[in-house]
Amino acid sequence: MIRLALRQFRAPAWTAVAGLVALAAVLLATRPQLTAAAAAAHRACGDDTNCPALVTFVHSNSPLSTAIGLVVLVVPALVGAFWGAPLVAREFEAGTHKLVWTQSVSRTRWLAVKLAVAGTAAVVLTGLVSVLVTWWAEPLDEAAAAVYATFDQRDVVPMAYALFAFTAGMTLGLVTRRTLPAMAMALGGLLAVRIVVTQWVRPLIAAPEQTTFALDPDHTGYGSGGNILLGIPKAALQPPPPDLPDAWIRSTAIVDGAGRPLTDDVLHAACPGLDQGGGGGPAGPVPADVAQRMHDCVAKIGETYHQAVSYQPGDRYWMFQWWELGVFAALSVLLCAYAFRRLHRHGG
Amino acid sequence: MTHPTLMPQTEILRTEALAKRYRRRWALHDCTLSVPEGAVVGLVGPNGAGKSTLLQLIVGLLTPTSGSVRVLGGVPDEVMRSGRVGFVAQDAPTYAGLTVAEHLGLGAGLNPHRWDAAAAAERIDRLGLPLKQRAGALSGGQRAQLALTIALAKRPDLLVLDEPVASLDPLARRAFLDETAAAATATGTAVVLSTHLVADLAHICTHVVVLAGGRVRLASAIADICSSPADLDRIVLAELAAAHTEGGPA
């Protein structure tokens, strides 16, 4: 049985090896340049973590790091669609389940061996991709000081995503008995569960920490950010991002000592003429008098108000990694349990 | 209609009020049969008569909605695990990407306690199937022979064949049936095979079961009901015509 499973998995395994070798070649070829550029930026900046040379280093390598990060995100989806979904569905489509299920080996053992062979390969492949990319991106991650920004592309969680996608694809293939619908549903399922876990489950793992920052009159502006698809919020004071390296910022607000948020009425009473800057035109240098008015306004507001920040500190990164690994592994176990139960009771 | 049992000597297969429903449609209804040791049973009926359903219930690929199946004295799942039943499904499915030799390895691996490697190799050699040829590149007849080889190499006490010759040309069909008959005669293996063609029944079968509309219309030893292939043809067609006239249960 193991030999059959290995033999059936030979072509996908070779495809994966070829892809892995290609990725490794790109990473090995570009890493020395990355290391040298990081070293130069660190030499120029010394201990200053907000130094422009470091920011430039991160930004100039952004297209490549984004593309390589995308590979880590896509591998679990491909594993689910191309390894998980056809694992059982293709047997139904070809009728070969009738050949193997009528031999001396039970169908439970048949599925267990197939799952063990292809599932192990899925986890090992994704693990290797993640290890390679995590190693490659180390200089960039260190300079960016934003571990949560690449949380789902580094370390152990990609393996958990791959395991989940694989078992979801297999189970959907068992239920639908057709490869293409199972592939599509596996991709959709992975995306949906990833969003649910990131948005609603991960924040439940640990209560965020709270801290406050005084409003900085020199770097606080006024306006609104957003996009036309999701809507542009009302204009408000815009303090600079909190200086919390590697933190996962959950929320920021400008509040007074009692925790009451800054209202438009209070803001406009303290800073008359705040909306008279025009706006909507091309960006350009702020006139000195406007900058001074803004400075005075923020300084006045800052006498009563401060910035309150809710965040997950960087030292919780590994706790979140292991939790997320556990959540997706548990979901995978549930999917497998359902698949075995269905196979045993209904023959698929 | 003849009583739907086959006058058991030592029973190798018995179904009692066996029924199978797919959602709202009954594919098989109230099927009671008994197959004696060494019999070669031909299951005949039109498309949708319930032939494949009955055979898949016998080999445990389907579970009954009601009634029971006893194969070689046990329930299908257990008996299949013992390797005492060989099965060739409709269209003889094989792994297109695996070679003939790999299929034999597959059979040996999946039946470690009942695999006659020498007999399988001898049969493949005699049939002239190239060991290194992928199953996907074999003709329909060769693929059916490969599937039959895997089934026979288990030295089964019961061989179940689901329309194994439906897609074969007349020569390949005759060769397959001759091989099956020879194997059954040589080892005393009982055979249950389904077919559309009454001529196939007359060629190798000792017993006939006519299924129509999910019900058994006739079950008998061929020698008890006719003396020539033409008689058998007439009797079977008469049963099928009667079933058609009655409409049969949906």
Coordinates of C-alpha atoms in Angstrom, one line a residue:
Chain A
M1 CA 0.0 0.0 0.0
I2 CA 2.8 2.4 0.9
R3 CA 4.6 1.5 -2.4
L4 CA 1.4 2.3 -4.3
A5 CA 0.9 5.6 -2.5
L6 CA 4.6 6.5 -3.2
R7 CA 4.3 5.5 -6.8
Q8 CA 1.2 7.6 -7.3
F9 CA 2.8 10.6 -5.7
R10 CA 6.0 10.4 -7.8
A11 CA 5.0 13.0 -10.4
P12 CA 3.7 15.6 -8.0
A13 CA 6.8 15.1 -5.8
W14 CA 9.2 15.7 -8.7
T15 CA 7.2 18.9 -9.6
A16 CA 7.5 20.1 -6.1
V17 CA 11.3 19.3 -6.0
A18 CA 11.8 21.2 -9.2
G19 CA 9.9 24.3 -7.8
L20 CA 11.8 24.1 -4.6
V21 CA 15.2 24.0 -6.4
A22 CA 14.2 27.0 -8.5
L23 CA 13.2 29.0 -5.4
A24 CA 16.3 28.0 -3.6
A25 CA 18.4 29.1 -6.6
V26 CA 16.8 32.6 -6.6
L27 CA 17.2 33.0 -2.9
L28 CA 20.8 31.8 -2.8
A29 CA 21.6 34.1 -5.7
T30 CA 20.0 37.3 -4.2
R31 CA 20.8 36.8 -0.5
P32 CA 24.5 38.0 -0.6
Q33 CA 23.5 41.3 -2.2
L34 CA 20.7 41.7 0.5
T35 CA 23.1 41.0 3.3
A36 CA 25.7 43.5 2.0
A37 CA 23.0 46.2 1.5
A38 CA 21.7 45.6 5.1
A39 CA 25.2 45.8 6.5
A40 CA 25.8 49.1 4.7
A41 CA 22.5 50.5 6.0
H42 CA 23.3 49.5 9.5
R43 CA 26.8 51.0 9.3
A44 CA 25.2 54.3 8.1
C45 CA 22.5 54.3 10.8
G46 CA 24.3 53.1 13.9
D47 CA 21.8 52.5 16.7
D48 CA 19.0 54.6 15.1
T49 CA 16.3 52.2 14.1
N50 CA 14.3 54.9 12.3
C51 CA 17.2 56.0 10.2
P52 CA 16.3 56.8 6.5
A53 CA 19.0 54.4 5.2
L54 CA 17.3 51.5 6.8
V55 CA 13.9 52.6 5.5
T56 CA 15.4 53.0 2.0
F57 CA 17.0 49.5 2.2
V58 CA 13.6 47.9 3.1
H59 CA 11.7 49.9 0.4
S60 CA 14.2 49.3 -2.3
N61 CA 13.9 45.5 -1.8
S62 CA 10.1 45.6 -1.4
P63 CA 9.1 44.2 -4.8
L64 CA 11.4 41.1 -4.5
S65 CA 10.4 40.5 -0.9
T66 CA 6.7 40.8 -1.7
A67 CA 7.0 38.4 -4.6
I68 CA 8.9 35.8 -2.5
G69 CA 6.4 36.3 0.4
L70 CA 3.7 35.6 -2.1
V71 CA 5.3 32.2 -2.9
V72 CA 5.0 31.2 0.8
L73 CA 1.3 32.3 0.8
V74 CA 0.5 30.5 -2.5
V75 CA 2.2 27.1 -1.7
P76 CA -0.4 26.0 0.9
A77 CA -3.2 26.9 -1.6
L78 CA -1.5 24.9 -4.4
V79 CA -1.0 22.0 -2.0
G80 CA -4.7 22.0 -1.2
A81 CA -5.8 22.3 -4.8
F82 CA -3.3 20.1 -6.6
W83 CA -2.4 17.5 -3.9
G84 CA -5.4 17.4 -1.5
A85 CA -8.4 17.7 -3.8
P86 CA -7.4 15.0 -6.3
L87 CA -6.1 12.6 -3.7
V88 CA -9.5 10.8 -3.4
A89 CA -11.6 12.6 -6.0
R90 CA -9.5 11.4 -8.9
E91 CA -9.9 7.8 -7.7
F92 CA -13.6 8.2 -7.9
E93 CA -13.5 9.8 -11.3
A94 CA -11.3 7.1 -12.7
G95 CA -13.2 4.3 -10.9
T96 CA -9.9 3.0 -9.4
H97 CA -11.4 3.1 -5.9
K98 CA -13.3 0.0 -7.0
L99 CA -10.0 -1.7 -7.7
V100 CA -8.3 -0.9 -4.4
W101 CA -11.4 -1.1 -2.1
T102 CA -12.0 -4.7 -3.2
Q103 CA -8.6 -6.0 -2.2
S104 CA -7.5 -7.2 1.2
V105 CA -6.5 -3.8 2.5
S106 CA -9.3 -1.9 4.3
R107 CA -10.3 1.4 2.8
T108 CA -9.5 3.1 6.2
R109 CA -5.9 1.9 5.9
W110 CA -5.9 2.9 2.2
L111 CA -6.8 6.5 3.1
A112 CA -4.5 6.6 6.1
V113 CA -1.5 5.6 3.9
K114 CA -2.3 8.1 1.2
L115 CA -2.8 10.8 3.7
A116 CA 0.4 10.0 5.5
V117 CA 2.5 10.0 2.3
A118 CA 1.1 13.1 0.6
G119 CA 0.4 15.0 3.8
T120 CA 3.9 14.5 5.1
A121 CA 5.2 15.7 1.7
A122 CA 2.9 18.8 1.9
V123 CA 4.2 19.8 5.3
V124 CA 7.8 19.1 4.5
L125 CA 7.6 21.0 1.3
T126 CA 6.0 24.1 2.9
G127 CA 8.3 23.8 5.8
L128 CA 11.3 23.9 3.5
V129 CA 9.9 26.9 1.6
S130 CA 9.2 28.7 4.8
V131 CA 12.7 28.0 6.3
L132 CA 14.4 29.2 3.1
V133 CA 12.3 32.4 2.9
T134 CA 12.6 33.1 6.6
W135 CA 16.4 32.8 6.3
W136 CA 16.5 34.8 3.1
A137 CA 14.4 37.7 4.5
E138 CA 16.2 37.9 7.9
P139 CA 18.1 41.2 7.0
L140 CA 14.9 42.8 5.7
D141 CA 12.8 41.6 8.7
E142 CA 15.4 42.9 11.1
A143 CA 15.5 46.3 9.4
A144 CA 11.7 46.6 9.0
A145 CA 11.1 45.7 12.7
A146 CA 7.6 44.6 11.8
V147 CA 7.4 40.9 12.6
Y148 CA 3.6 40.7 12.4
A149 CA 3.6 42.2 8.9
T150 CA 5.0 39.0 7.5
F151 CA 3.5 36.7 10.2
D152 CA 1.9 34.3 7.7
Q153 CA 4.9 34.0 5.5
R154 CA 7.5 33.0 8.1
D155 CA 8.4 30.2 10.5
V156 CA 5.9 27.5 11.4
V157 CA 2.4 28.8 10.3
P158 CA 2.8 28.2 6.6
M159 CA 3.1 24.4 7.4
A160 CA -0.2 24.6 9.3
Y161 CA -1.9 26.4 6.4
A162 CA -0.6 23.7 4.0
L163 CA -1.8 20.8 6.3
F164 CA -5.2 22.4 6.6
A165 CA -5.5 23.1 2.8
F166 CA -4.4 19.6 2.1
T167 CA -6.9 17.9 4.4
A168 CA -9.7 20.3 3.3
G169 CA -9.0 19.4 -0.3
M170 CA -9.0 15.7 0.4
T171 CA -12.2 15.8 2.4
L172 CA -14.0 18.0 -0.2
G173 CA -12.8 15.5 -2.9
L174 CA -14.3 12.7 -0.8
V175 CA -17.6 14.4 -0.5
T176 CA -18.0 15.8 -4.0
R177 CA -16.2 12.9 -5.8
R178 CA -15.0 15.4 -8.4
T179 CA -11.6 17.0 -8.6
L180 CA -12.4 20.5 -10.0
P181 CA -15.1 21.5 -7.6
A182 CA -13.0 20.1 -4.7
M183 CA -10.1 22.2 -5.9
A184 CA -12.2 25.4 -6.1
M185 CA -13.8 24.8 -2.7
A186 CA -10.4 24.0 -1.1
L187 CA -9.0 27.4 -2.3
G188 CA -12.1 29.2 -1.2
G189 CA -12.1 27.4 2.2
L190 CA -8.5 28.2 2.9
L191 CA -9.1 31.9 2.1
A192 CA -12.2 32.0 4.3
V193 CA -10.7 30.2 7.2
R194 CA -7.5 32.3 7.0
I195 CA -9.6 35.5 7.2
V196 CA -11.7 34.3 10.1
V197 CA -8.7 33.2 12.1
T198 CA -6.7 36.3 11.4
Q199 CA -9.5 38.7 12.1
W200 CA -11.5 37.0 14.9
V201 CA -9.6 34.1 16.4
R202 CA -6.0 35.4 16.6
P203 CA -7.0 38.5 18.6
L204 CA -8.7 36.3 21.2
I205 CA -5.5 34.5 22.1
A206 CA -4.0 37.2 24.3
A207 CA -5.4 40.5 25.5
P208 CA -3.6 43.4 23.9
E209 CA -1.4 45.7 25.9
Q210 CA -2.1 49.4 26.2
T211 CA 0.2 52.3 26.2
T212 CA 0.0 56.1 25.6
F213 CA 2.1 58.6 23.7
A214 CA 2.0 62.4 24.0
L215 CA 0.9 64.1 20.8
D216 CA 3.9 65.2 18.8
P217 CA 3.2 68.7 17.4
D218 CA 6.1 68.4 14.9
H219 CA 4.9 65.2 13.2
T220 CA 1.1 65.2 13.7
G221 CA -0.9 66.2 10.7
Y222 CA -4.6 66.5 9.8
G223 CA -6.5 64.7 7.1
S224 CA -7.9 61.3 6.3
G225 CA -6.5 58.1 4.8
G226 CA -8.3 55.3 3.0
N227 CA -9.3 54.3 -0.5
I228 CA -12.3 54.9 -2.7
L229 CA -13.4 51.2 -2.5
L230 CA -13.5 50.9 1.2
G231 CA -14.5 54.5 1.8
I232 CA -12.6 57.5 3.1
P233 CA -13.1 58.3 6.8
K234 CA -13.7 61.8 8.1
A235 CA -10.6 64.0 8.4
A236 CA -8.9 63.9 11.9
L237 CA -5.6 64.5 13.6
Q238 CA -3.1 62.0 12.3
P239 CA -0.3 61.3 14.7
P240 CA 2.8 59.4 13.4
P241 CA 2.7 55.6 13.8
P242 CA 3.5 54.6 17.4
D243 CA 7.2 53.9 17.9
L244 CA 6.7 50.3 19.0
P245 CA 9.1 48.1 17.0
D246 CA 7.8 44.7 16.0
A247 CA 4.4 45.4 17.6
W248 CA 1.0 44.4 16.1
I249 CA -0.9 47.7 16.4
R250 CA -4.6 46.8 17.1
S251 CA -6.0 50.3 17.5
T252 CA -5.0 53.9 18.1
A253 CA -7.2 56.8 19.4
I254 CA -6.7 60.3 20.6
V255 CA -8.3 60.5 24.1
D256 CA -8.3 62.7 27.2
G257 CA -7.2 61.7 30.7
A258 CA -10.6 60.1 31.3
G259 CA -10.5 58.1 28.1
R260 CA -13.0 60.2 26.2
P261 CA -12.1 60.5 22.5
L262 CA -11.3 63.8 20.8
T263 CA -14.4 65.1 19.1
D264 CA -14.7 67.3 16.1
D265 CA -16.3 70.0 18.2
V266 CA -13.3 70.1 20.6
L267 CA -10.8 69.9 17.8
H268 CA -12.4 72.8 15.8
A269 CA -12.9 74.9 18.8
A270 CA -9.2 74.6 19.7
C271 CA -8.0 74.9 16.1
P272 CA -10.3 77.2 14.1
G273 CA -9.6 77.2 10.3
L274 CA -8.3 73.6 10.4
D275 CA -10.3 72.6 7.3
Q276 CA -9.2 75.6 5.3
G277 CA -6.1 74.0 3.8
G278 CA -8.0 73.1 0.6
G279 CA -6.8 69.6 -0.2
G280 CA -7.5 67.4 -3.1
G281 CA -4.7 68.9 -5.2
P282 CA -1.3 67.6 -5.9
A283 CA 1.0 67.0 -2.9
G284 CA 3.6 69.7 -2.2
P285 CA 5.5 71.4 0.6
V286 CA 3.3 72.8 3.4
P287 CA 3.6 76.6 3.7
A288 CA 5.4 77.7 6.8
D289 CA 2.4 79.5 8.2
V290 CA 0.1 76.5 7.8
A291 CA 2.7 74.2 9.4
Q292 CA 3.0 76.6 12.3
R293 CA -0.8 76.8 12.8
M294 CA -0.9 73.0 12.8
H295 CA 2.0 72.8 15.3
D296 CA 0.2 75.2 17.6
C297 CA -3.1 73.4 17.3
V298 CA -1.6 70.0 18.2
A299 CA 0.4 71.5 21.1
K300 CA -2.9 73.0 22.4
I301 CA -4.8 69.7 22.0
G302 CA -1.9 67.8 23.5
E303 CA -2.3 69.7 26.8
T304 CA -5.4 67.6 27.4
Y305 CA -5.3 64.7 25.0
H306 CA -2.8 62.0 24.2
Q307 CA -2.6 59.0 21.8
A308 CA -3.8 55.7 23.3
V309 CA -2.4 52.6 21.6
S310 CA -3.6 49.0 21.9
Y311 CA -1.1 46.5 20.6
Q312 CA 0.4 43.0 20.8
P313 CA 4.1 43.3 21.6
G314 CA 6.7 41.7 19.4
D315 CA 7.8 39.2 22.1
R316 CA 4.4 37.4 21.7
Y317 CA 5.2 36.6 18.1
W318 CA 6.1 32.9 18.8
M319 CA 3.2 32.4 21.1
F320 CA 0.9 33.5 18.2
Q321 CA 2.8 31.3 15.8
W322 CA 2.3 28.2 17.9
W323 CA -1.3 29.1 18.6
E324 CA -2.1 29.5 15.0
L325 CA -0.2 26.2 14.2
G326 CA -2.4 24.5 16.8
V327 CA -5.7 26.0 15.5
F328 CA -5.0 24.9 11.9
A329 CA -3.7 21.5 13.0
A330 CA -6.8 20.9 15.1
L331 CA -9.0 21.9 12.2
S332 CA -7.0 19.4 10.0
V333 CA -7.5 16.6 12.6
L334 CA -11.3 17.4 12.6
L335 CA -11.4 17.2 8.8
C336 CA -9.5 13.9 8.8
A337 CA -11.8 12.5 11.5
Y338 CA -14.9 13.4 9.4
A339 CA -13.3 11.9 6.2
F340 CA -12.5 8.6 7.9
R341 CA -16.0 8.5 9.5
R342 CA -17.7 9.2 6.1
L343 CA -15.5 6.6 4.3
H344 CA -16.3 4.0 6.9
R345 CA -20.0 4.6 7.0
H346 CA -20.9 5.6 3.5
G347 CA -17.9 4.4 1.5
G348 CA -17.2 8.1 0.7
Chain B
M1 CA -41.8 -16.3 -12.6
T2 CA -39.4 -18.9 -11.4
H3 CA -38.8 -18.7 -7.6
P4 CA -35.7 -16.5 -7.2
T5 CA -33.3 -19.0 -5.6
L6 CA -30.8 -21.2 -7.3
M7 CA -31.4 -24.4 -5.4
P8 CA -28.5 -24.2 -3.0
Q9 CA -26.1 -27.0 -2.5
T10 CA -23.3 -25.4 -0.5
E11 CA -24.0 -21.7 -0.6
I12 CA -21.3 -19.4 -1.6
L13 CA -23.5 -16.3 -1.7
R14 CA -26.9 -15.5 -0.2
T15 CA -29.0 -12.4 -0.3
E16 CA -32.1 -12.0 1.8
A17 CA -34.7 -9.3 0.8
L18 CA -31.8 -7.2 -0.3
A19 CA -32.7 -3.6 -1.3
K20 CA -30.8 -0.5 -2.1
R21 CA -32.2 3.0 -2.5
Y22 CA -30.4 6.0 -4.0
R23 CA -32.1 9.1 -2.5
R24 CA -35.7 8.5 -3.7
R25 CA -35.1 5.9 -6.3
W26 CA -35.0 2.1 -5.5
A27 CA -32.2 0.6 -7.6
L28 CA -32.8 -2.9 -6.1
H29 CA -35.8 -4.3 -4.4
D30 CA -36.5 -7.4 -2.4
C31 CA -33.7 -9.4 -3.9
T32 CA -33.4 -12.9 -2.5
L33 CA -30.8 -15.2 -4.1
S34 CA -28.6 -18.1 -3.3
V35 CA -25.6 -19.2 -5.3
P36 CA -24.1 -22.6 -4.9
E37 CA -20.4 -23.4 -4.9
G38 CA -18.8 -23.7 -8.3
A39 CA -21.7 -22.1 -10.1
V40 CA -21.2 -19.6 -12.9
V41 CA -24.0 -17.2 -12.6
G42 CA -25.0 -14.8 -15.4
L43 CA -26.8 -11.7 -14.3
V44 CA -28.7 -10.2 -17.2
G45 CA -31.0 -7.2 -17.6
P46 CA -31.4 -3.9 -19.3
N47 CA -29.6 -0.7 -18.3
G48 CA -30.7 0.5 -14.9
A49 CA -32.0 -2.9 -13.9
G50 CA -29.9 -3.0 -10.8
K51 CA -27.1 -5.4 -11.9
S52 CA -24.2 -3.2 -10.9
T53 CA -25.9 -2.2 -7.6
L54 CA -26.3 -5.9 -6.7
L55 CA -22.7 -6.8 -7.6
Q56 CA -21.4 -3.8 -5.6
L57 CA -23.5 -4.8 -2.6
I58 CA -22.0 -8.3 -2.9
V59 CA -18.4 -7.0 -2.8
G60 CA -19.1 -4.4 -0.1
L61 CA -18.7 -1.3 -2.2
L62 CA -22.2 -0.3 -1.3
T63 CA -24.1 -0.9 1.9
P64 CA -27.7 -2.2 1.7
T65 CA -30.6 0.0 2.6
S66 CA -32.4 -3.1 3.9
G67 CA -31.9 -6.8 3.8
S68 CA -28.7 -8.7 4.0
V69 CA -25.8 -10.2 2.0
R70 CA -23.7 -13.2 3.1
V71 CA -20.7 -14.0 1.0
L72 CA -18.7 -17.2 1.8
G73 CA -20.6 -17.2 5.1
G74 CA -19.6 -13.7 6.2
V75 CA -20.4 -10.1 5.6
P76 CA -18.9 -8.6 2.5
D77 CA -16.5 -6.2 4.2
E78 CA -14.8 -9.0 6.2
V79 CA -14.8 -11.4 3.3
M80 CA -13.2 -8.9 1.0
R81 CA -10.4 -8.3 3.6
S82 CA -9.8 -12.1 3.5
G83 CA -9.0 -11.8 -0.2
R84 CA -11.4 -14.7 -1.0
V85 CA -13.4 -12.6 -3.5
G86 CA -12.1 -11.3 -6.7
F87 CA -13.8 -8.3 -8.4
V88 CA -13.5 -6.7 -11.8
A89 CA -15.6 -3.5 -11.9
Q90 CA -17.4 -2.2 -15.0
D91 CA -14.8 -0.9 -17.6
A92 CA -12.1 -2.6 -15.7
P93 CA -10.6 0.5 -14.0
T94 CA -6.8 0.5 -13.7
Y95 CA -4.3 3.2 -12.9
A96 CA -3.5 4.8 -16.3
G97 CA 0.0 6.0 -15.1
L98 CA 1.1 2.6 -13.7
T99 CA 2.7 -0.1 -15.8
V100 CA 1.4 -3.7 -16.0
A101 CA 4.3 -4.8 -13.7
E102 CA 3.4 -2.1 -11.2
H103 CA -0.2 -3.3 -11.2
L104 CA 1.0 -6.8 -10.3
G105 CA 3.1 -5.2 -7.6
L106 CA 0.0 -3.3 -6.4
G107 CA -2.0 -6.6 -6.3
A108 CA 0.7 -8.3 -4.3
G109 CA 1.0 -5.4 -1.9
L110 CA -2.8 -5.1 -1.4
N111 CA -3.2 -8.9 -0.9
P112 CA -0.1 -10.0 1.0
H113 CA -1.6 -13.3 2.2
R114 CA -3.3 -14.5 -0.9
W115 CA -1.3 -13.5 -3.9
D116 CA -0.1 -16.1 -6.4
A117 CA 2.7 -14.1 -8.1
A118 CA 3.8 -17.0 -10.3
A119 CA 0.3 -17.5 -11.6
A120 CA -0.1 -13.8 -12.3
A121 CA 3.2 -13.6 -14.1
E122 CA 2.4 -16.7 -16.2
R123 CA -1.0 -15.4 -17.1
I124 CA 0.4 -12.0 -18.2
D125 CA 3.1 -13.7 -20.2
R126 CA 0.6 -16.0 -21.9
L127 CA -1.7 -13.1 -22.8
G128 CA 1.3 -11.2 -24.2
L129 CA 0.8 -8.1 -22.0
P130 CA 4.0 -6.0 -22.1
L131 CA 5.1 -5.6 -18.4
K132 CA 6.5 -2.1 -19.0
Q133 CA 3.4 -0.8 -20.8
R134 CA 1.4 1.7 -18.9
A135 CA -2.2 0.7 -18.4
G136 CA -3.4 3.8 -20.0
A137 CA -1.8 2.7 -23.3
L138 CA -3.4 -0.8 -23.2
S139 CA -6.5 -1.7 -25.3
G140 CA -9.8 -2.2 -23.6
G141 CA -9.4 -5.9 -23.9
Q142 CA -5.9 -5.9 -22.5
R143 CA -7.0 -3.7 -19.6
A144 CA -9.8 -6.1 -18.8
Q145 CA -7.4 -9.0 -18.9
L146 CA -5.1 -7.2 -16.6
A147 CA -7.9 -6.5 -14.1
L148 CA -9.0 -10.1 -14.4
T149 CA -5.4 -11.2 -13.7
I150 CA -5.3 -9.2 -10.5
A151 CA -8.6 -10.7 -9.4
L152 CA -7.6 -14.3 -10.2
A153 CA -4.1 -14.0 -8.6
K154 CA -5.8 -13.8 -5.3
R155 CA -7.0 -17.4 -5.9
P156 CA -10.6 -16.4 -5.1
D157 CA -13.4 -18.7 -4.1
L158 CA -15.8 -16.2 -5.7
L159 CA -15.2 -14.1 -8.8
V160 CA -17.5 -11.1 -9.3
L161 CA -17.4 -9.4 -12.8
D162 CA -19.5 -6.3 -13.5
E163 CA -20.1 -6.2 -17.3
P164 CA -16.4 -6.9 -17.9
V165 CA -16.9 -7.4 -21.7
A166 CA -19.3 -4.5 -22.4
S167 CA -16.8 -2.4 -24.1
L168 CA -14.8 -5.1 -25.9
D169 CA -15.0 -6.2 -29.5
P170 CA -16.4 -9.7 -30.2
L171 CA -12.9 -11.3 -30.4
A172 CA -11.7 -9.8 -27.2
R173 CA -15.0 -10.5 -25.5
R174 CA -14.8 -14.2 -26.5
A175 CA -11.2 -14.4 -25.3
F176 CA -12.1 -12.8 -21.9
L177 CA -15.1 -15.1 -21.4
D178 CA -13.0 -18.2 -22.3
E179 CA -10.3 -17.2 -19.9
T180 CA -12.8 -16.7 -17.2
A181 CA -14.5 -20.0 -17.8
A182 CA -11.1 -21.8 -17.9
A183 CA -10.0 -20.2 -14.6
A184 CA -13.3 -21.1 -13.0
T185 CA -13.2 -24.7 -14.2
A186 CA -9.6 -25.1 -13.2
T187 CA -10.0 -23.8 -9.6
G188 CA -13.6 -24.5 -8.9
T189 CA -14.2 -20.8 -8.4
A190 CA -17.8 -19.6 -8.4
V191 CA -18.4 -16.7 -10.8
V192 CA -21.1 -14.1 -10.8
L193 CA -21.0 -11.9 -13.9
S194 CA -23.4 -9.3 -15.3
T195 CA -23.9 -8.8 -19.0
H196 CA -26.3 -7.3 -21.5
L197 CA -25.8 -10.2 -23.9
V198 CA -27.7 -13.4 -23.5
A199 CA -25.2 -15.1 -25.9
D200 CA -22.6 -14.6 -23.2
L201 CA -24.8 -16.5 -20.7
A202 CA -25.2 -19.4 -22.9
H203 CA -21.5 -19.5 -23.6
I204 CA -20.1 -19.9 -20.1
C205 CA -22.9 -19.8 -17.4
T206 CA -24.5 -22.6 -15.5
H207 CA -27.1 -20.4 -13.9
V208 CA -29.1 -17.3 -15.0
V209 CA -30.6 -14.4 -13.0
V210 CA -32.8 -11.9 -14.9
L211 CA -33.1 -8.5 -13.2
A212 CA -35.5 -5.8 -14.4
G213 CA -36.7 -2.6 -12.7
G214 CA -34.6 -3.5 -9.6
R215 CA -36.3 -6.8 -9.1
V216 CA -35.3 -10.4 -9.7
R217 CA -37.5 -11.8 -12.5
L218 CA -35.9 -15.2 -12.9
A219 CA -33.3 -17.2 -11.1
S220 CA -32.5 -20.7 -12.2
A221 CA -30.0 -23.2 -13.3
I222 CA -29.9 -22.9 -17.1
A223 CA -30.2 -26.7 -17.6
D224 CA -33.5 -26.6 -15.7
I225 CA -35.2 -24.2 -18.0
C226 CA -33.9 -24.8 -21.5
S227 CA -31.9 -27.1 -23.6
S228 CA -30.4 -24.7 -26.2
P229 CA -29.0 -21.1 -26.4
A230 CA -32.0 -20.2 -28.5
D231 CA -34.4 -21.3 -25.8
L232 CA -32.5 -19.3 -23.2
D233 CA -32.6 -16.2 -25.4
R234 CA -36.4 -16.6 -25.8
I235 CA -37.0 -17.2 -22.1
V236 CA -34.8 -14.2 -21.0
L237 CA -36.4 -11.9 -23.6
A238 CA -39.9 -13.0 -22.5
E239 CA -39.1 -12.1 -18.9
L240 CA -37.7 -8.8 -19.8
A241 CA -40.8 -8.1 -22.0
A242 CA -43.1 -9.0 -19.2
A243 CA -41.2 -6.7 -16.8
H244 CA -41.4 -3.9 -19.3
T245 CA -45.2 -4.4 -19.7
E246 CA -45.7 -4.5 -15.9
G247 CA -43.7 -1.2 -15.7
G248 CA -41.7 -2.4 -12.7
P249 CA -41.2 -0.4 -9.5
A250 CA -39.4 2.9 -9.9

